[in-house]
Amino acid sequence: MKKVINFVLLAASLTTGFVATTQANQLDDLLKQVKADRVSEAKLDKKREAEFLSARADKSALLNKAKKELTSQQARNKRLTKAYAANEISLTQKSVELDNATGTLGEMFGVSRAAAANAFGQISTSIVSAEFPNRGEALNRIANAKEIPSIADLEELWFALQTEMTESGKISQFSVDVTKLDGTKSTETITRIGTFNLVSADGYLTYNDEVGQVQPLPKQPAGYISETAADFFNTSSGYAAVYVDPSRGGILALETRKKTVEEFFHEGKEVGYAITVLFIIGLLIAAERLIVLGGMTSRIKTQEKNLDKPNENNPLGRLLKVFYDNQSADAETLELKLDEAILRETPQVDRGVNLIKMFAAIAPLMGLLGTVIGMIMTFQTITLFGTGDPKIMAGNISLALVTTALGLICALPLILIHSIVAGKSKSVLQKLDEQSAGLIAAIAEKGSK
């Protein structure tokens, strides 16, 4: 037992010695590491210190340089302030000297600028510029000049004004590029009437001063006006009448905005079209009746010259045939036979006459219908958009007025035509009645004898 205890104690003592030896070795290594790190940190601190001192020296140099620059700029500021004050004094003196030297030339400067500005506004929009382009450049330069115009500039102003005055009294023909409404260009010969109008073989032209182009009007004025322009252009000698616009395009523009008869007609829309259809049908019926009744009257007149030989191609001939076929009958029976024959002829003679009368009565009523529809639409437009813009209501009011006019235009001729057709038909029937009465009187006279 003692040996075991001694062995354990021995082992424990050996283990403790080994651990102590190991710890001692580690502490030595740690000490060496601390010494090495201390040396390294010292070197790093010295390096940082050196860099800081170097940067401090640089910053000091920059600060000194900035102070010197500030001092220099302050000195320069004082010099410039003095120079500015001196220049102000000199400028004031020179301005006084310039005013004294200019004298009345200053007034000429203002007058020339005003005259150039006025001339530029007139010449740039004048149709004379279509024949003599680029006249406004010199005037615009003079009008915006900051100095007294030169002799050459004043001559340009004088020449532009003189050209405008001279050409305003001339009728000139020249060739120019005309820009069509679809954008294409063609070189045409046109005639300029003073400063009023440009005309060509197709009618009136206009000068667009914004783009410097000659263009046809969007729509030519009334036919009798545009025809005189074309005739004037094609006249090579003598005199020709032409309409001239003294407002230099204003009145002509108003004429082009006027609606044509066709445009007014289409404003009647469906009601107007229906009235037109009634009118056309009435005219066709009337034309047919006039032709038929005219031929019938002509054949009756021919038959009157030969009453002994009835021809069935006319009402009188058919009436005479009934008479000759019933000569043996008594007067009363023959009268009934002839009345029956006249009644058979009456529908053919009166056919379509009442229809014309009915159309003449319906047309104004349809016009009134269009008026009511137009007013209803007008009030609806006022409800939606108010009365601020009358143009919004113009279309509906046009519908109301145009349909009324169309109804009256349709009714008046139809009433006149109806009276003519009815008169012809009554004259045919009257002729048959006269002949019938004469035939019956002849039979009655024979019977009395």
mmCIF file of N, CA and C in Angstrom, residues 265-277 366 369-370 373 377 399 403 406:
data_model
loop_
_atom_site.group_PDB
_atom_site.id
_atom_site.type_symbol
_atom_site.label_atom_id
_atom_site.label_comp_id
_atom_site.label_asym_id
_atom_site.label_seq_id
_atom_site.Cartn_x
_atom_site.Cartn_y
_atom_site.Cartn_z
ATOM 1 N N PHE A 265 -78.205 73.965 -99.047
ATOM 2 C CA PHE A 265 -79.131 72.853 -99.282
ATOM 3 C C PHE A 265 -78.807 71.667 -98.376
ATOM 4 N N HIS A 266 -77.528 71.335 -98.250
ATOM 5 C CA HIS A 266 -77.144 70.174 -97.433
ATOM 6 C C HIS A 266 -77.371 70.425 -95.943
ATOM 7 N N GLU A 267 -77.490 71.674 -95.532
ATOM 8 C CA GLU A 267 -77.779 71.938 -94.131
ATOM 9 C C GLU A 267 -79.204 71.543 -93.744
ATOM 10 N N GLY A 268 -80.075 71.349 -94.749
ATOM 11 C CA GLY A 268 -81.414 70.858 -94.473
ATOM 12 C C GLY A 268 -81.469 69.409 -94.049
ATOM 13 N N LYS A 269 -80.372 68.672 -94.317
ATOM 14 C CA LYS A 269 -80.229 67.273 -93.909
ATOM 15 C C LYS A 269 -81.393 66.409 -94.405
ATOM 16 N N GLU A 270 -81.813 65.409 -93.620
ATOM 17 C CA GLU A 270 -82.771 64.417 -94.096
ATOM 18 C C GLU A 270 -84.112 65.042 -94.478
ATOM 19 N N VAL A 271 -84.593 65.995 -93.673
ATOM 20 C CA VAL A 271 -85.877 66.628 -93.987
ATOM 21 C C VAL A 271 -85.779 67.380 -95.305
ATOM 22 N N GLY A 272 -84.700 68.080 -95.514
ATOM 23 C CA GLY A 272 -84.513 68.799 -96.773
ATOM 24 C C GLY A 272 -84.432 67.859 -97.958
ATOM 25 N N TYR A 273 -83.747 66.713 -97.772
ATOM 26 C CA TYR A 273 -83.661 65.740 -98.860
ATOM 27 C C TYR A 273 -85.048 65.187 -99.190
ATOM 28 N N ALA A 274 -85.858 64.913 -98.158
ATOM 29 C CA ALA A 274 -87.202 64.389 -98.395
ATOM 30 C C ALA A 274 -88.052 65.405 -99.159
ATOM 31 N N ILE A 275 -87.949 66.693 -98.781
ATOM 32 C CA ILE A 275 -88.699 67.727 -99.497
ATOM 33 C C ILE A 275 -88.250 67.801 -100.955
ATOM 34 N N THR A 276 -86.962 67.659 -101.179
ATOM 35 C CA THR A 276 -86.446 67.689 -102.549
ATOM 36 C C THR A 276 -86.971 66.518 -103.357
ATOM 37 N N VAL A 277 -87.045 65.344 -102.737
ATOM 38 C CA VAL A 277 -87.588 64.169 -103.442
ATOM 39 C C VAL A 277 -89.043 64.421 -103.826
ATOM 40 N N MET A 366 -93.705 69.647 -94.220
ATOM 41 C CA MET A 366 -92.410 69.019 -93.948
ATOM 42 C C MET A 366 -91.366 70.066 -93.577
ATOM 43 N N LEU A 369 -91.940 70.795 -90.091
ATOM 44 C CA LEU A 369 -91.384 69.696 -89.293
ATOM 45 C C LEU A 369 -89.881 69.885 -89.086
ATOM 46 N N GLY A 370 -89.182 70.235 -90.162
ATOM 47 C CA GLY A 370 -87.743 70.494 -90.033
ATOM 48 C C GLY A 370 -87.457 71.659 -89.106
ATOM 49 N N ILE A 373 -87.835 70.359 -85.552
ATOM 50 C CA ILE A 373 -86.691 69.508 -85.205
ATOM 51 C C ILE A 373 -85.449 70.360 -84.942
ATOM 52 N N MET A 377 -83.340 70.656 -81.402
ATOM 53 C CA MET A 377 -81.899 70.417 -81.316
ATOM 54 C C MET A 377 -81.164 71.648 -80.799
ATOM 55 N N LEU A 399 -80.679 74.279 -89.923
ATOM 56 C CA LEU A 399 -81.621 73.202 -90.257
ATOM 57 C C LEU A 399 -83.051 73.716 -90.204
ATOM 58 N N THR A 403 -84.965 74.131 -93.980
ATOM 59 C CA THR A 403 -86.094 73.259 -94.284
ATOM 60 C C THR A 403 -87.363 74.068 -94.540
ATOM 61 N N LEU A 406 -86.924 75.438 -98.013
ATOM 62 C CA LEU A 406 -87.097 74.383 -99.012
ATOM 63 C C LEU A 406 -88.561 74.008 -99.175
#
